[in-house]
Tab-separated table of C-alpha atoms in Angstrom:
chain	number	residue	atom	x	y	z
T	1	UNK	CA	133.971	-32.324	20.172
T	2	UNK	CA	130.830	-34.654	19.515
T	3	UNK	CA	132.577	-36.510	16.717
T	4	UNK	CA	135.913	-36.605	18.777
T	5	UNK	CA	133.598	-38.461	21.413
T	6	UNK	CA	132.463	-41.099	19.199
T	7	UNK	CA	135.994	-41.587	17.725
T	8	UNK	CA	136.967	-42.644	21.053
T	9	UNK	CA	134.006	-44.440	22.199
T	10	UNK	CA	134.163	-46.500	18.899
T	11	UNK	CA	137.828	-46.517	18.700
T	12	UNK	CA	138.857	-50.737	18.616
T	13	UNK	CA	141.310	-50.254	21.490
T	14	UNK	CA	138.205	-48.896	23.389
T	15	UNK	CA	135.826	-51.714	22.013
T	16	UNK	CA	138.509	-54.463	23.059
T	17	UNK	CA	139.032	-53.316	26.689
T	18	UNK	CA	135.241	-53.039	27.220
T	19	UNK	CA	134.900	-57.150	25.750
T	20	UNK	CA	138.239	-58.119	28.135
T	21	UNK	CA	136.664	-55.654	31.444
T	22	UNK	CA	133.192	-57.828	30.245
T	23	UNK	CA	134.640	-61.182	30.200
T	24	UNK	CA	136.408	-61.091	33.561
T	25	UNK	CA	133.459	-59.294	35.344
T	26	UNK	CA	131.312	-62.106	34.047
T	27	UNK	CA	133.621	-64.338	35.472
T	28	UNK	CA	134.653	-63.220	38.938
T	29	UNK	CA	131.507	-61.701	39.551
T	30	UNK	CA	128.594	-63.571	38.213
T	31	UNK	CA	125.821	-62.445	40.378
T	32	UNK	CA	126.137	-58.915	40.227
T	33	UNK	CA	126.473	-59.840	36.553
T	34	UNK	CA	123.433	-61.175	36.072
T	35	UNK	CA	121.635	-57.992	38.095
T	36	UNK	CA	123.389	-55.776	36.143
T	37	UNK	CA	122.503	-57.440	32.696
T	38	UNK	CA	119.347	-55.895	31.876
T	39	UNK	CA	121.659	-52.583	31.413
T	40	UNK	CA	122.833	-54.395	27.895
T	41	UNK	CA	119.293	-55.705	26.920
T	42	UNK	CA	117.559	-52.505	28.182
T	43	UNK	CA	120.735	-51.592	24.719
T	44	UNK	CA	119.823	-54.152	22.843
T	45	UNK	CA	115.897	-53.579	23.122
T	46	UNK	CA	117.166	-49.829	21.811
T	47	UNK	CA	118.817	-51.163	18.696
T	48	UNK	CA	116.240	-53.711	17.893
T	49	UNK	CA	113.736	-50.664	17.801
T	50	UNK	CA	115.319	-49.093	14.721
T	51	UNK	CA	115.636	-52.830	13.182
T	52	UNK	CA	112.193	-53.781	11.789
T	53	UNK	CA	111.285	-50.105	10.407
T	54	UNK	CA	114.832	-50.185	8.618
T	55	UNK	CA	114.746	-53.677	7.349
T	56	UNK	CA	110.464	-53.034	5.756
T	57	UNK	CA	111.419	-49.020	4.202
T	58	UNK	CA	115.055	-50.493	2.711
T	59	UNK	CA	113.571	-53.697	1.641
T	60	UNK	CA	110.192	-51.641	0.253
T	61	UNK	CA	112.716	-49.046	-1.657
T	62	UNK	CA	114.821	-51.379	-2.715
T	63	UNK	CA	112.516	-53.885	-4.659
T	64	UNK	CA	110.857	-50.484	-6.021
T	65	UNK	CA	113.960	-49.694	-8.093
T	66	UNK	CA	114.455	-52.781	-8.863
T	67	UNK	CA	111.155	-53.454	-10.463
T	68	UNK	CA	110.630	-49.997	-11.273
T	69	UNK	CA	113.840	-49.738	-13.574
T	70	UNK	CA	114.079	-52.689	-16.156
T	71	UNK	CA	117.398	-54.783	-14.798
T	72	UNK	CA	115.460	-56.257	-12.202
T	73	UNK	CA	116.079	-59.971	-14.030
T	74	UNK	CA	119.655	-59.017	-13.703
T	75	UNK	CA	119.718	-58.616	-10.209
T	76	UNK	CA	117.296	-61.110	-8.775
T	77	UNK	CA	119.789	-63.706	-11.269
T	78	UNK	CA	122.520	-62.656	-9.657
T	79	UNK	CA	121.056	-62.758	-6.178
T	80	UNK	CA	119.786	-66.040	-6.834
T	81	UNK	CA	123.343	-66.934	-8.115
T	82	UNK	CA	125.488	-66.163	-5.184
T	83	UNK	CA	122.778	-67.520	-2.834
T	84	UNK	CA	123.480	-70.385	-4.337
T	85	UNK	CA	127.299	-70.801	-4.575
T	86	UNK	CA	127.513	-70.115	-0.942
T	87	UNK	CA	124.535	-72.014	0.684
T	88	UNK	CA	126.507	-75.395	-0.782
T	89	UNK	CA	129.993	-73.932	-0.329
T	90	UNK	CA	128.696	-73.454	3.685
T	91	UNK	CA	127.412	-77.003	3.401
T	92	UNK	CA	130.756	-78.585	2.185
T	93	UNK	CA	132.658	-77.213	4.906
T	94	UNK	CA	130.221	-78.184	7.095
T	95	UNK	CA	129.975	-81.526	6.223
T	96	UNK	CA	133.911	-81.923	5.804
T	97	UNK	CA	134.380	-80.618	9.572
T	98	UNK	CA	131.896	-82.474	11.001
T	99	UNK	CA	133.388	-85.476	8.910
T	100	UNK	CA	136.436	-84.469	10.598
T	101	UNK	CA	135.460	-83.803	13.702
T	102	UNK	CA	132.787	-86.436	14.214
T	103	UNK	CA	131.198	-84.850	17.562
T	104	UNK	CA	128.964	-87.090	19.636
T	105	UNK	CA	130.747	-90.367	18.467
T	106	UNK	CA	133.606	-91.008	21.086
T	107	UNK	CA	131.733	-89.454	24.393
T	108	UNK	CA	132.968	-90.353	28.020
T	109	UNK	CA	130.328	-92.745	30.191
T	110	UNK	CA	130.011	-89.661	32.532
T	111	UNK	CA	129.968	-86.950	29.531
T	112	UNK	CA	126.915	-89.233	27.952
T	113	UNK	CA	125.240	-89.600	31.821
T	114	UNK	CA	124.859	-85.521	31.987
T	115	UNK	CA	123.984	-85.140	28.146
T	116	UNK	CA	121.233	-88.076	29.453
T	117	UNK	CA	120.286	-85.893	32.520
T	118	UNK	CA	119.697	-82.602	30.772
T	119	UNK	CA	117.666	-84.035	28.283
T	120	UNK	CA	115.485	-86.395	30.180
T	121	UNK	CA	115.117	-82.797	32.766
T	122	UNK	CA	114.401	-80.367	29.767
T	123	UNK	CA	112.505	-82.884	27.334
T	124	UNK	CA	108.963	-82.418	29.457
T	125	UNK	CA	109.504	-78.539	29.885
T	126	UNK	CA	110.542	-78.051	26.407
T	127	UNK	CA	107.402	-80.288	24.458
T	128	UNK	CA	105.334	-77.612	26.846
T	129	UNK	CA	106.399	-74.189	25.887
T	130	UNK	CA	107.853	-74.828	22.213
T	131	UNK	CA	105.933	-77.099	19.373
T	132	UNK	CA	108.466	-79.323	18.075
T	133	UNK	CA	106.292	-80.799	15.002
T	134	UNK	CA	108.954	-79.692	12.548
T	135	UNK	CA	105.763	-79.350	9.741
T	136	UNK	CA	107.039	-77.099	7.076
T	137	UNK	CA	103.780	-76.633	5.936
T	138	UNK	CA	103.171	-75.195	9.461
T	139	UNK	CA	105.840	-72.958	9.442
T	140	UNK	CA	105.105	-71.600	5.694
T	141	UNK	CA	101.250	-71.060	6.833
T	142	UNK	CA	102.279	-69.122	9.881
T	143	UNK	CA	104.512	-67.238	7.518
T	144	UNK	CA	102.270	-65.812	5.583
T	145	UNK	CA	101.634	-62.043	6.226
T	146	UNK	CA	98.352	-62.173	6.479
T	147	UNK	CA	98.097	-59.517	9.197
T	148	UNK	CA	100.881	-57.173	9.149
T	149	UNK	CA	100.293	-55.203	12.654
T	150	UNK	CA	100.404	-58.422	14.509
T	151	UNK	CA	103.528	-59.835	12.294
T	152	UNK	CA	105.124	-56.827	13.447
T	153	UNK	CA	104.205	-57.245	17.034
T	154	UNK	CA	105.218	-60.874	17.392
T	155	UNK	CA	108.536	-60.553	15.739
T	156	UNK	CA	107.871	-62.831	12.891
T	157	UNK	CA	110.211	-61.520	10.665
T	158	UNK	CA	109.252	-63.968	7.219
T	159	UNK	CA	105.948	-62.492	7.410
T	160	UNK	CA	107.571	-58.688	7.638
T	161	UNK	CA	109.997	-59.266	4.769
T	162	UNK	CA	107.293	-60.976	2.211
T	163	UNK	CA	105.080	-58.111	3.038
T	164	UNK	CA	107.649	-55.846	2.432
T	165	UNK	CA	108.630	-57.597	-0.790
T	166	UNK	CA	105.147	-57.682	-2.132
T	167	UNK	CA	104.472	-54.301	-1.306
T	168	UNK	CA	107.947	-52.901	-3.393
T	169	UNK	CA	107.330	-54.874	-5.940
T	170	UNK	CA	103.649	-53.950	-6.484
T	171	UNK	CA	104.637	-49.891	-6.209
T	172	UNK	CA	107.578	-50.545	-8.844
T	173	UNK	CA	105.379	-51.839	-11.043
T	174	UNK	CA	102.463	-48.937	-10.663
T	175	UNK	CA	101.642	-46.426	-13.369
T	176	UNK	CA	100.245	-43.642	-10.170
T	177	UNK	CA	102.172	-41.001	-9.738
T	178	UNK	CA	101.683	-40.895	-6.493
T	179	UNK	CA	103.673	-43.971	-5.900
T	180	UNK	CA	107.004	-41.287	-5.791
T	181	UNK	CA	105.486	-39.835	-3.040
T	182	UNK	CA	105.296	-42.975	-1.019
T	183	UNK	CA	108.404	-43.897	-1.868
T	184	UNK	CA	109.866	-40.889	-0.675
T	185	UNK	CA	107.987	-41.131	2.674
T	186	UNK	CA	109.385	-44.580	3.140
T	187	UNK	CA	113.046	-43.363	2.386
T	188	UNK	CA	112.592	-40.527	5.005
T	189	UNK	CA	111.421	-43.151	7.483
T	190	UNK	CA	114.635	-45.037	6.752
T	191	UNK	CA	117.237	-42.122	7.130
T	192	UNK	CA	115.614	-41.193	10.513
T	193	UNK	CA	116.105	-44.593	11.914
T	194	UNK	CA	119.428	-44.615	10.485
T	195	UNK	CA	120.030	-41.503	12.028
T	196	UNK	CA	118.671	-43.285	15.491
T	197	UNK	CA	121.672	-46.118	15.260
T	198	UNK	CA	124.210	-43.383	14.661
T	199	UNK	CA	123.282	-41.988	18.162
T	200	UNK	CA	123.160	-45.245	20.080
T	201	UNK	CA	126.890	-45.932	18.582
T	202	UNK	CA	128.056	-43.271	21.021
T	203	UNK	CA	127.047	-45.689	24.196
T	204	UNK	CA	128.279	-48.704	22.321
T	205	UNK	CA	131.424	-49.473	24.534
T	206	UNK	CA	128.910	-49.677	27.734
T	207	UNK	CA	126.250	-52.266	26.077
T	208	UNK	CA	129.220	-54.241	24.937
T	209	UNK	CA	130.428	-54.847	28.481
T	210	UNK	CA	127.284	-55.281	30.158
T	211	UNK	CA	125.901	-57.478	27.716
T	212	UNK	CA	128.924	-59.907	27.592
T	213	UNK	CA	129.465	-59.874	31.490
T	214	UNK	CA	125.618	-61.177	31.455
T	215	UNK	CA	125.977	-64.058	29.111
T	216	UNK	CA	129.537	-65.185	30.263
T	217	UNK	CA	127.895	-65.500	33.773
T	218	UNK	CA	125.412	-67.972	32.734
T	219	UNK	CA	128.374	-70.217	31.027
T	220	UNK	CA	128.297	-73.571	32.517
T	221	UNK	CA	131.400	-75.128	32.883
T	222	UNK	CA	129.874	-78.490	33.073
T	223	UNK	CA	127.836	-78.233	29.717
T	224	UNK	CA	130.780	-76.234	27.940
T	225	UNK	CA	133.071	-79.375	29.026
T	226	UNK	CA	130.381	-81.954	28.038
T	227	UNK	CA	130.538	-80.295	24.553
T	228	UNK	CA	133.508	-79.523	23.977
T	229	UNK	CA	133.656	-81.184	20.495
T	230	UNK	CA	130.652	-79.684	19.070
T	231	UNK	CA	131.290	-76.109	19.943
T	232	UNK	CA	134.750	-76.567	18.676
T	233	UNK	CA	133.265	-77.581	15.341
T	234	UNK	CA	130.884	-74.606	14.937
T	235	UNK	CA	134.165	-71.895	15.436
T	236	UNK	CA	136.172	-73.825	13.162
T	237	UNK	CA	133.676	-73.960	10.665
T	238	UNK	CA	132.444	-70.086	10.992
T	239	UNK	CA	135.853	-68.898	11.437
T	240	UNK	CA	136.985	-70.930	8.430
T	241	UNK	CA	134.394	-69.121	6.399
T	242	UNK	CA	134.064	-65.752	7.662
T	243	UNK	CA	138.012	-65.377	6.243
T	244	UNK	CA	136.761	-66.766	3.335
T	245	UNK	CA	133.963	-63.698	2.488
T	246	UNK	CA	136.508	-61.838	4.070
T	247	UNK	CA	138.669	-62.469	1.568
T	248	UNK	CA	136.583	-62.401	-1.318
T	249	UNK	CA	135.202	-58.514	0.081
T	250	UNK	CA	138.792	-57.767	0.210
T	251	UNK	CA	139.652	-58.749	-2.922
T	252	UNK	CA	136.481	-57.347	-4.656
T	253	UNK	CA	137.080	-54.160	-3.079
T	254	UNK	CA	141.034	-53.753	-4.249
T	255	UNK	CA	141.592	-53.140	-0.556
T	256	UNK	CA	143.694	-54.819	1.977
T	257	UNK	CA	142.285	-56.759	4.787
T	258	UNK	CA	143.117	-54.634	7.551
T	259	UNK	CA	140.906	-52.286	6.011
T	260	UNK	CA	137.957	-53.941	5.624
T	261	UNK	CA	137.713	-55.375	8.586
T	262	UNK	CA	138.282	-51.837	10.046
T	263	UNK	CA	135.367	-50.674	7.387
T	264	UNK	CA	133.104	-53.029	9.166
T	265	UNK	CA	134.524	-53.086	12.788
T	266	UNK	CA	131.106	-51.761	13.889
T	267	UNK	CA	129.120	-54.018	12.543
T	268	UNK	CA	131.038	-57.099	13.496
T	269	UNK	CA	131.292	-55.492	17.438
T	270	UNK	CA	127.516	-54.622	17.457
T	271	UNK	CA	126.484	-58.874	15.318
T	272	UNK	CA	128.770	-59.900	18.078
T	273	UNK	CA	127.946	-57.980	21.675
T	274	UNK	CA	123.923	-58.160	20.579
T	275	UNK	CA	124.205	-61.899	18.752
T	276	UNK	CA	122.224	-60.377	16.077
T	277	UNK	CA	122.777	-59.457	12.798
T	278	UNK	CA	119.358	-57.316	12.253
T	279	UNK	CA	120.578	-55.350	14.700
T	280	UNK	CA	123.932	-54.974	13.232
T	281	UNK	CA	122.448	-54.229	9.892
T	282	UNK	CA	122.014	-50.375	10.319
T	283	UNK	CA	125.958	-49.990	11.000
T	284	UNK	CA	126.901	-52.307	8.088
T	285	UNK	CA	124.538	-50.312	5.879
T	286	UNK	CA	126.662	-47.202	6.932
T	287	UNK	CA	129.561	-48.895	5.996
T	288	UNK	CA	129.071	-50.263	2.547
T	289	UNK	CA	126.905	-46.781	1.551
T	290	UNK	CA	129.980	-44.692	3.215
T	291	UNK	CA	133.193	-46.418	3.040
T	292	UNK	CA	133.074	-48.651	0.338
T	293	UNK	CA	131.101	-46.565	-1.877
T	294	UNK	CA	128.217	-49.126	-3.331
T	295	UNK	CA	125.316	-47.437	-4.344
T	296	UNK	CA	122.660	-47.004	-1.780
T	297	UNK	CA	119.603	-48.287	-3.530
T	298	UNK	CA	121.614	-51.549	-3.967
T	299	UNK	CA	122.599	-51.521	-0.292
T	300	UNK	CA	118.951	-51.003	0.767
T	301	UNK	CA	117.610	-54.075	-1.412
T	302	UNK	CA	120.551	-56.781	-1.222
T	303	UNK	CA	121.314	-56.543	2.709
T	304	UNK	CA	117.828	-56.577	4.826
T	305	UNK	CA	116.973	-59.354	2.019
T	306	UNK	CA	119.752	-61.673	2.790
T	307	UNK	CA	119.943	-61.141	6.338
T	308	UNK	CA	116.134	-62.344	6.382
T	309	UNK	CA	117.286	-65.269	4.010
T	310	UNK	CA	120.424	-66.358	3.907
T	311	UNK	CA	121.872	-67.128	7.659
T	312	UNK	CA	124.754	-69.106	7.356
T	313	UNK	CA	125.517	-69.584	10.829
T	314	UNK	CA	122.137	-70.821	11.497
T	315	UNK	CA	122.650	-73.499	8.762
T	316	UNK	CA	126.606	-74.672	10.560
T	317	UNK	CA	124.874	-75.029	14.074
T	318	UNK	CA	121.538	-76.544	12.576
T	319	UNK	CA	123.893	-79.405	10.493
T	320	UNK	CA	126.971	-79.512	12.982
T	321	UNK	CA	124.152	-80.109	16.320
T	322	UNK	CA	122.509	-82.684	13.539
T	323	UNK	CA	125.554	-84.509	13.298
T	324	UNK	CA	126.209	-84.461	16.800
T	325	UNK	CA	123.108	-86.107	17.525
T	326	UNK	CA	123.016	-88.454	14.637
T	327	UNK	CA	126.612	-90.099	16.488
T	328	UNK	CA	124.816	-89.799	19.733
T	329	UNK	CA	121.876	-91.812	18.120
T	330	UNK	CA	124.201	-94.659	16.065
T	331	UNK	CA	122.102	-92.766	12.842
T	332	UNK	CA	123.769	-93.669	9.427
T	333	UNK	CA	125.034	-90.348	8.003
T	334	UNK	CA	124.807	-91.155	4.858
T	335	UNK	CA	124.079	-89.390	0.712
T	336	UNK	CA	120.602	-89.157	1.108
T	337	UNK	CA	120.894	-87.898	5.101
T	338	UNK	CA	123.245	-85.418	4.369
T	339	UNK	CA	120.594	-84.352	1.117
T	340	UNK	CA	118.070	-83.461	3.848
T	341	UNK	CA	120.654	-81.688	5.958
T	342	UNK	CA	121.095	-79.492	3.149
T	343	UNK	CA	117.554	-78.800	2.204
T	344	UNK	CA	116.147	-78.636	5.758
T	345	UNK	CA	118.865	-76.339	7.411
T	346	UNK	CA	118.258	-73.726	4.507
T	347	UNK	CA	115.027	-73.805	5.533
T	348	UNK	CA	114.876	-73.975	9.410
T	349	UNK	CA	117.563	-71.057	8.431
T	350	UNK	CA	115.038	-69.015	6.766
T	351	UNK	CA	112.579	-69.698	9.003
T	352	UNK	CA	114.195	-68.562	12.319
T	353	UNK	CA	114.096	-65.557	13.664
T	354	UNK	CA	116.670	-63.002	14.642
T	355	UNK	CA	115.180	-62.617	18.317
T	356	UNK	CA	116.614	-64.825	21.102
T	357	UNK	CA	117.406	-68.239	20.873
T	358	UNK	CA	113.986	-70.007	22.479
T	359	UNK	CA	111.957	-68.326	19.482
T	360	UNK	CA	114.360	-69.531	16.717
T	361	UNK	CA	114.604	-72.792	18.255
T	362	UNK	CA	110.750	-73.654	17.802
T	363	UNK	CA	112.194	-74.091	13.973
T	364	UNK	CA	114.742	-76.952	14.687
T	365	UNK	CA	112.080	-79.584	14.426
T	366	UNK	CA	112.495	-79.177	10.137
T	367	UNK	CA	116.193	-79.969	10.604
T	368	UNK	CA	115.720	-83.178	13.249
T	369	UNK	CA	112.177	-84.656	12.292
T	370	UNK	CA	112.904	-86.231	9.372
T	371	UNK	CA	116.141	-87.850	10.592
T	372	UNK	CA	114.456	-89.434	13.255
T	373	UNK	CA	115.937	-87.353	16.116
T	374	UNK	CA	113.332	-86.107	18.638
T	375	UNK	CA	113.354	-81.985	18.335
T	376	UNK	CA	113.110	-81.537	22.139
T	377	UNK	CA	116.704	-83.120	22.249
T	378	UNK	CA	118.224	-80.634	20.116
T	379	UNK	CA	116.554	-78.142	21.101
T	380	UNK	CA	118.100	-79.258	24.799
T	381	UNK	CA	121.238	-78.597	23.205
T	382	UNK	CA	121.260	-75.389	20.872
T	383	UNK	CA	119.770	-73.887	24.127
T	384	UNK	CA	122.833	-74.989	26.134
T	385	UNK	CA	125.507	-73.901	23.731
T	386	UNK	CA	123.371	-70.637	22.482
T	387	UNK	CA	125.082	-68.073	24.344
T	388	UNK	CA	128.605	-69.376	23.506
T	389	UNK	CA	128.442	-69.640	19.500
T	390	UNK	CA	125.363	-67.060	18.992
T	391	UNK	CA	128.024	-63.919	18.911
T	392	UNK	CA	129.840	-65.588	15.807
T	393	UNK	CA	126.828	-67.115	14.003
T	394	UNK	CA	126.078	-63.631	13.988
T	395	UNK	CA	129.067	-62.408	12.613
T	396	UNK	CA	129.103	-64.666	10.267
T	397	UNK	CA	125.701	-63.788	8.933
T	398	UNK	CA	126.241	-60.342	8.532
T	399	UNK	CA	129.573	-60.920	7.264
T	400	UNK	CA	128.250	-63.190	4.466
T	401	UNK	CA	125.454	-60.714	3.202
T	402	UNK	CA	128.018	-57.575	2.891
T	403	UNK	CA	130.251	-59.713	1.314
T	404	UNK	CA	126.929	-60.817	-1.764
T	405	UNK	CA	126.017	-56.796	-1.051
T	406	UNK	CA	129.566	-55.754	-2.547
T	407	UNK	CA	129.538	-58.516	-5.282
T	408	UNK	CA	126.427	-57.263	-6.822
T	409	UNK	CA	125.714	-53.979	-6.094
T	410	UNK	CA	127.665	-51.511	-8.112
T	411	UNK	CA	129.905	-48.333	-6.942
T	412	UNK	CA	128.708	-45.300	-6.912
């Protein structure tokens, strides 16, 4: 009966009703919207509980084996491979789109009058409430986990995942024999969360719709109009790429399409009704363990480690808002430019956090600074745009990490 429950509530017929009911009671209805919105954080505040005690136990286990068995220069090469390949194959298409695309250089007297407006409005509030140095030695300082309660308790998840990294690696590589029995607490930690997210799937249809209704009633026509061009560049990039690793999962997997996107369905709904992919993690971890048969301890290591590291999405909106502003700006996008585009969005993409957009934003200032763009101005913008491209930049990034997941772990 239970499980008949959650077939339905889950079912994509189900899911896709809720999104369409969502959309047009965002629409037509955008006050009671709004009131009613705190229904699909009040949801989201319920996944994100599960999040940070599944991403420290899986990333803890997980560098344990690997350091604790002795292929653990096999894996962190491969790792370090794939990272690779598709940090510059996001970059090409990146640059080639925005090539293509050119946003910011042809813009209307009246379009370039309200970008003008919104900045000069936002500039003075913005410099107050975020610091837009861009230092990278800043950002790697506050990194640093050197107190691991109050990481926790401010969200900053760099700090969680090198403490969590640290400590794995220094239990793989001690001789107690005690060590098993931490490890084992950790790995019951980890199943009860997971057990957590398998509940809140049940209600999933109902933060879907209250969620979306919230964020499609705070839309603005005007600003969506204004930048048109950019937005349009950020889905045809992320589109163009999550078919890509969809592709490549596909193929890797001996398995149509259709099916793995129907493997992953609840991932992508929950990276895409929440805009994050932390809290998404727990149902793709189901997924790859369950339906595609990799083996768990490879599951636990490779996914909460790329999801804190490698964020594609964040690195297309960093470079594609870049470029926008560089046209804006008569900047000369040039070899050695786009050389800091690639270096800087990795970072600011490492850096940022998975929490709403005005806390990742505060990293923006490593992509703009040394281009000569002032970071309150594109931080004016990725705030304005945020709640239409956030659902697929999240998408994207978990689709990206299952797709290194299945490429290196192995099946059981």
């Amino acid at each position: 009966m239970i499980e008949n429950f959650k077939n339905v509530m889950l079912n994509h017929w189900t899911i896709l009703i809720t999104m369409i009911l969502g959309i047009v009671f965002g629409i037509y209805f955008p006050s009671q919207a709004k009131d009613l919105s705190f229904i699909g954080e009040i949801y989201l505040e319920m996944l994100q509980i599960s999040v940070i005690p599944i991403m420290m136990t899986a990333i803890i286990c997980g560098f344990f084996n690997i350091f604790h068995n002795s292929d653990s220069i096999y894996y962190l090469k491969k790792l370090s491979f794939y990272y690779l390949i598709f940090i510059l194959l996001t970059c090409f298409f990146t640059f080639s789109y925005s090539f293509i695309f050119s946003p910011g250089h042809n813009l209307s007297k009246e379009t370039l009058e309200l970008l003008s407006n919104g900045i000069a409005s936002s500039e003075k509030t913005l410099s107050k409430n975020i610091n837009t140095s861009g230092s990278f030695i800043e950002l790697f300082k506050n990194a640093l986990p050197i107190n691991i309660v109050k990481a926790i308790y401010e969200r900053k998840d760099i700090s969680i995942l090198l403490f969590s990294i640290l400590l794995g690696i220094c239990l793989g590589r001690a001789e107690n024999p005690n060590v098993n029995t931490a490890i084992e607490f950790f790995d019951a930690i980890f199943s009860a969360f997971m057990k957590m997210v398998n509940i809140l799937l049940y209600i999933l249809p109902i933060g879907i719709f209250f969620l979306i209704s919230g964020f499609i009633s705070n839309v603005g026509i005007e600003t969506l109009k204004s930048l048109f061009d950019l937005i349009t560049l950020i889905y045809v990039t992320i589109l163009t790429l999550f078919f890509i690793f969809l592709l490549i999962i596909s193929r890797k997997q001996k398995i149509s399409i259709i099916t793995t996107i129907k493997n992953l369905k609840s991932a992508y709904l929950i990276a895409f009704a929440t805009s994050s992919s932390f809290a998404s993690m727990p149902a793709a971890m189901l997924a790859l363990t369950n339906e595609f048969k990799l083996e768990k301890k490879n599951v636990e290591l490779v996914l909460p480690l790329g999801i804190s590291i490698f964020k594609p999405g964040i690195m297309i909106r960093s470079i594609s808002i870049a470029f926008f502003l560089m046209n804006l700006y008569k900047i000369p996008i040039n070899f050695n430019s786009l050389f800091i585009l690639l270096i800087t969005s990795f970072l600011s993409s490492i850096a940022s956090t998975a929490g709403p957009a005005i806390l990742s934003a505060t990293t923006f200032g490593v992509v703009l600074s040394p281009l000569g763009i002032p970071p309150a101005v594109g931080i004016f913008l990725l705030l304005s745009i945020e709640p239409l491209i956030d659902p697929i930049t999240s998408m994207l990034n978990i689709q990206s990490n299952c797709m290194v997941t299945v490429l290196v772990s192995k099946n059981k």
